[in-house]
Coordinates of C-alpha atoms in Angstrom, one line a residue:
M156 CA 15.2 -17.2 -6.5
N157 CA 13.2 -19.2 -8.9
A158 CA 11.5 -16.2 -10.7
T159 CA 11.1 -16.9 -14.5
D160 CA 11.8 -14.3 -17.2
A161 CA 8.0 -14.0 -17.7
A162 CA 7.1 -13.3 -14.2
P163 CA 7.1 -9.4 -13.4
P164 CA 9.2 -8.1 -10.6
I165 CA 7.0 -6.9 -7.6
V166 CA 7.5 -3.6 -5.5
L167 CA 5.5 -3.5 -2.3
V168 CA 4.6 0.0 -1.0
H169 CA 3.4 0.1 2.7
G170 CA 0.7 2.1 4.4
T171 CA 0.5 5.0 6.8
R172 CA 3.0 5.0 9.7
F173 CA 4.3 1.6 8.7
S174 CA 7.3 0.4 6.8
A175 CA 8.6 -2.4 4.6
G176 CA 8.0 -4.6 7.5
Q177 CA 4.3 -4.7 6.8
W178 CA 4.9 -7.0 3.7
S179 CA 6.8 -9.7 5.8
P180 CA 4.1 -12.2 5.2
Q181 CA 3.9 -11.5 1.5
L182 CA 7.8 -11.4 1.0
R183 CA 8.2 -14.8 2.5
C184 CA 5.7 -16.4 0.0
L185 CA 6.4 -14.4 -3.1
Q186 CA 10.2 -14.4 -3.1
H187 CA 10.3 -17.9 -4.3
D188 CA 8.6 -17.1 -7.7
F189 CA 9.3 -13.4 -8.2
K190 CA 12.0 -10.9 -7.9
V191 CA 10.4 -8.8 -5.1
A192 CA 11.3 -5.9 -2.9
A193 CA 9.4 -4.0 -0.2
V194 CA 10.3 -0.3 0.1
D195 CA 10.4 2.2 3.0
L196 CA 8.8 5.4 1.9
P197 CA 10.4 8.8 2.8
G198 CA 10.0 9.4 6.5
H199 CA 9.3 5.9 7.3
G200 CA 11.4 2.8 8.5
A201 CA 14.9 3.1 7.4
R202 CA 14.2 6.4 5.7
A203 CA 12.7 8.0 8.9
A204 CA 15.0 10.9 8.7
D205 CA 14.1 11.6 5.0
P206 CA 11.5 14.3 4.5
W207 CA 8.2 13.0 2.9
S208 CA 6.9 14.1 -0.4
L209 CA 5.1 12.4 -3.4
D210 CA 8.1 13.4 -5.4
A211 CA 10.5 11.5 -3.1
A212 CA 8.1 8.5 -2.8
T213 CA 7.9 8.2 -6.6
E214 CA 11.7 8.1 -6.8
V215 CA 12.0 5.4 -3.9
I216 CA 9.5 3.1 -6.0
A217 CA 11.3 3.8 -9.3
A218 CA 14.7 2.9 -7.7
A219 CA 13.3 -0.4 -6.2
A220 CA 12.0 -1.3 -9.7
D221 CA 15.4 -0.4 -11.3
R222 CA 17.3 -2.4 -8.7
L223 CA 15.2 -5.6 -9.4
D224 CA 16.6 -5.3 -13.1
H225 CA 13.7 -7.4 -14.3
G226 CA 11.7 -5.0 -16.5
P227 CA 8.7 -3.0 -15.6
A228 CA 7.4 -3.9 -12.2
L229 CA 4.1 -4.9 -10.7
V230 CA 3.6 -2.2 -7.9
V231 CA 1.4 -3.2 -5.0
G232 CA 0.5 -0.2 -2.8
H233 CA -1.5 -0.3 0.4
S234 CA -3.5 2.8 1.7
L235 CA -0.9 5.7 1.7
G236 CA 1.3 3.4 -0.5
G237 CA -1.4 2.9 -2.9
Y238 CA -1.9 6.6 -3.5
A239 CA 1.9 6.9 -3.8
A240 CA 1.8 4.2 -6.4
L241 CA -0.9 5.9 -8.5
E242 CA 1.3 8.8 -8.5
F243 CA 4.2 6.6 -9.5
A244 CA 2.0 5.3 -12.4
R245 CA 1.4 8.7 -13.7
R246 CA 4.9 9.8 -13.7
R247 CA 6.8 6.6 -14.6
P248 CA 4.6 4.5 -16.9
D249 CA 7.8 3.1 -18.5
L250 CA 8.5 1.2 -15.1
L251 CA 5.0 -0.1 -14.6
R252 CA 3.6 -3.4 -15.7
G253 CA 0.7 -3.7 -13.3
L254 CA -0.8 -2.1 -10.3
V255 CA -2.5 -3.4 -7.3
L256 CA -4.4 -0.7 -5.2
A257 CA -5.0 -2.1 -1.7
G258 CA -7.2 -0.1 0.5
A259 CA -6.7 2.8 -1.7
S260 CA -9.8 3.2 -3.8
A261 CA -11.5 6.0 -2.0
S262 CA -11.5 9.6 -3.2
T263 CA -9.2 11.9 -1.1
K264 CA -11.1 14.9 -2.1
G265 CA -14.2 16.7 -0.6
A266 CA -16.0 15.9 2.7
W267 CA -14.3 12.6 2.9
A268 CA -11.1 14.1 3.8
H269 CA -12.4 16.2 6.8
P270 CA -11.9 13.6 9.5
Y271 CA -8.6 12.6 8.3
R272 CA -7.3 16.2 8.4
W273 CA -8.6 16.3 12.0
V274 CA -6.6 13.2 12.8
A275 CA -3.5 14.5 11.1
G276 CA -3.8 17.5 13.3
L277 CA -4.3 15.6 16.4
V278 CA -1.4 13.0 16.1
P279 CA 1.4 15.7 16.8
R280 CA -0.3 16.5 20.2
I281 CA 0.0 12.9 21.4
P282 CA 3.4 11.8 22.8
A283 CA 5.0 9.3 20.2
D284 CA 5.7 6.7 22.9
R285 CA 2.0 6.5 23.7
L286 CA 1.1 6.0 20.1
T287 CA 3.7 3.4 19.8
R288 CA 2.3 1.5 22.9
W289 CA -1.2 1.7 21.6
N290 CA -0.3 0.5 18.1
D291 CA 1.9 -2.4 19.4
R292 CA -0.9 -3.5 21.8
L293 CA -3.5 -3.4 18.9
L294 CA -1.4 -5.3 16.5
R295 CA -0.5 -8.0 18.9
R296 CA -4.1 -8.3 20.0
L297 CA -5.4 -8.7 16.5
Y298 CA -2.6 -10.6 14.7
P299 CA -0.1 -13.5 15.3
P300 CA 3.6 -12.7 15.8
E301 CA 4.6 -14.0 12.6
V302 CA 2.4 -11.5 10.8
V303 CA 3.2 -8.2 12.7
D304 CA 6.6 -8.8 14.5
A305 CA 8.5 -7.1 11.6
T306 CA 6.2 -4.0 11.6
I307 CA 6.5 -3.6 15.4
R308 CA 10.3 -3.8 15.3
A309 CA 10.5 -1.4 12.6
G310 CA 8.4 1.2 14.5
Y311 CA 6.0 3.8 13.3
A312 CA 6.3 7.0 11.4
F313 CA 3.9 9.3 13.4
H314 CA 6.1 12.4 12.7
T315 CA 5.5 11.9 9.0
L316 CA 1.7 11.3 9.1
P317 CA 0.6 15.1 9.1
T318 CA 2.7 16.0 6.1
A319 CA 2.1 12.9 4.1
W320 CA -1.7 13.1 4.5
A321 CA -1.6 16.9 3.8
E322 CA -0.2 16.0 0.4
V323 CA -2.4 13.1 -0.4
L324 CA -5.7 14.6 1.0
G325 CA -7.4 16.6 -1.9
R326 CA -5.3 15.2 -4.6
F327 CA -6.7 11.8 -5.7
D328 CA -10.1 10.5 -7.0
A329 CA -11.1 8.1 -9.8
D330 CA -9.8 10.3 -12.5
A331 CA -6.1 9.4 -11.4
M332 CA -6.9 5.9 -12.9
R333 CA -6.9 7.5 -16.4
H334 CA -3.3 8.1 -16.0
V335 CA -2.4 4.4 -15.4
A336 CA -1.1 2.7 -18.5
A337 CA -1.2 -0.8 -17.2
P338 CA -3.8 -3.3 -15.8
V339 CA -5.0 -2.7 -12.3
L340 CA -6.2 -4.9 -9.6
I341 CA -8.2 -3.0 -6.8
L342 CA -7.8 -5.4 -3.9
N343 CA -9.9 -4.5 -0.8
G344 CA -10.7 -6.1 2.5
E345 CA -14.6 -6.9 2.4
K346 CA -15.1 -5.0 5.6
D347 CA -13.0 -2.0 4.7
T348 CA -16.1 0.1 4.1
V349 CA -14.2 3.6 4.0
F350 CA -11.6 2.7 1.4
R351 CA -14.1 0.7 -0.6
S352 CA -16.3 3.7 -1.1
G353 CA -15.0 4.6 -4.5
E354 CA -14.0 1.1 -5.8
R355 CA -16.5 0.9 -8.6
E356 CA -15.8 4.5 -9.8
F357 CA -12.1 3.8 -9.7
A358 CA -12.6 0.6 -11.7
R359 CA -15.0 2.2 -14.2
A360 CA -12.2 4.9 -14.9
H361 CA -9.8 2.3 -16.2
P362 CA -10.3 0.2 -19.3
D363 CA -8.4 -2.9 -17.7
A364 CA -9.3 -2.8 -14.0
R365 CA -11.1 -5.2 -11.8
I366 CA -12.1 -5.6 -8.2
E367 CA -11.5 -8.5 -5.9
L368 CA -12.3 -8.7 -2.2
I369 CA -10.5 -10.6 0.7
P370 CA -13.6 -12.1 2.6
R371 CA -14.1 -10.8 6.1
A372 CA -11.0 -8.7 5.9
R373 CA -10.6 -5.1 7.1
H374 CA -8.3 -2.3 6.0
L375 CA -5.1 -4.3 6.8
A376 CA -6.3 -7.1 4.5
N377 CA -2.7 -8.4 4.2
F378 CA -2.5 -9.0 7.9
D379 CA -6.2 -10.3 8.2
D380 CA -5.8 -13.0 5.6
P381 CA -2.1 -13.1 4.5
Q382 CA -2.5 -16.2 2.3
A383 CA -5.6 -14.9 0.4
F384 CA -3.9 -11.6 -0.1
T385 CA -0.8 -13.1 -1.2
E386 CA -2.5 -15.4 -3.7
A387 CA -4.5 -12.5 -5.2
V388 CA -1.3 -10.8 -6.1
R389 CA 0.3 -13.8 -7.3
R390 CA -2.7 -14.6 -9.7
F391 CA -2.7 -11.0 -11.0
A392 CA 1.0 -11.0 -11.5
L393 CA 1.0 -14.3 -13.5
H394 CA -1.8 -13.1 -15.7
L395 CA -0.2 -9.8 -16.7
P396 CA 0.6 -9.5 -20.4
A397 CA 4.1 -10.2 -21.5
R398 CA 6.5 -7.3 -21.6
G399 CA 6.5 -5.5 -24.9

């Protein structure tokens, strides 16, 4: 580990149904220059048996920041993990040095949420082994093994999806940014039209937020272009203000 005292520790928070394995491309590159940890949210990965709640998710992120023992952390959250990171930012400003929202800049309120509520109700009706096969095939078709093997090995948290989405849907919009007491990078895939839908409103709601796009990337921008995603996180981390 070559992390310097000035570099913030980084906590990576995965998206819906995935696990810490989602961040394997980023961990390989960032660990040489930063203290970095990828967490399993409650109900996911190694915590598959733990019940989901935003309270528990906040505690998991806080515990990871504490274990890195290097001051307040840069928290990078993707999709579900981005909304969990927003909740963490509100509850634990003392542990936050910066926030990256990746694929998590759409309001979860109003009509936008209706199709996601429908999907959340549908998932429990489909056998988990069938969903696993579909996800494995999709990831292997779209991405090279070194990008997705860790995610596939860790499995998928389909059983947690309805509860997690039920708590997030209807809860977050741009006003959540007003509770973030640290700089924010809104980092989206250029083609992620759904989760980019509120990016300008989210950015306007915060005095120190900016938007960066990963060209040609979709919702899983850290898979679509791991190098570009990782370098965007690195640049943002290295330009954060020094600890107070």
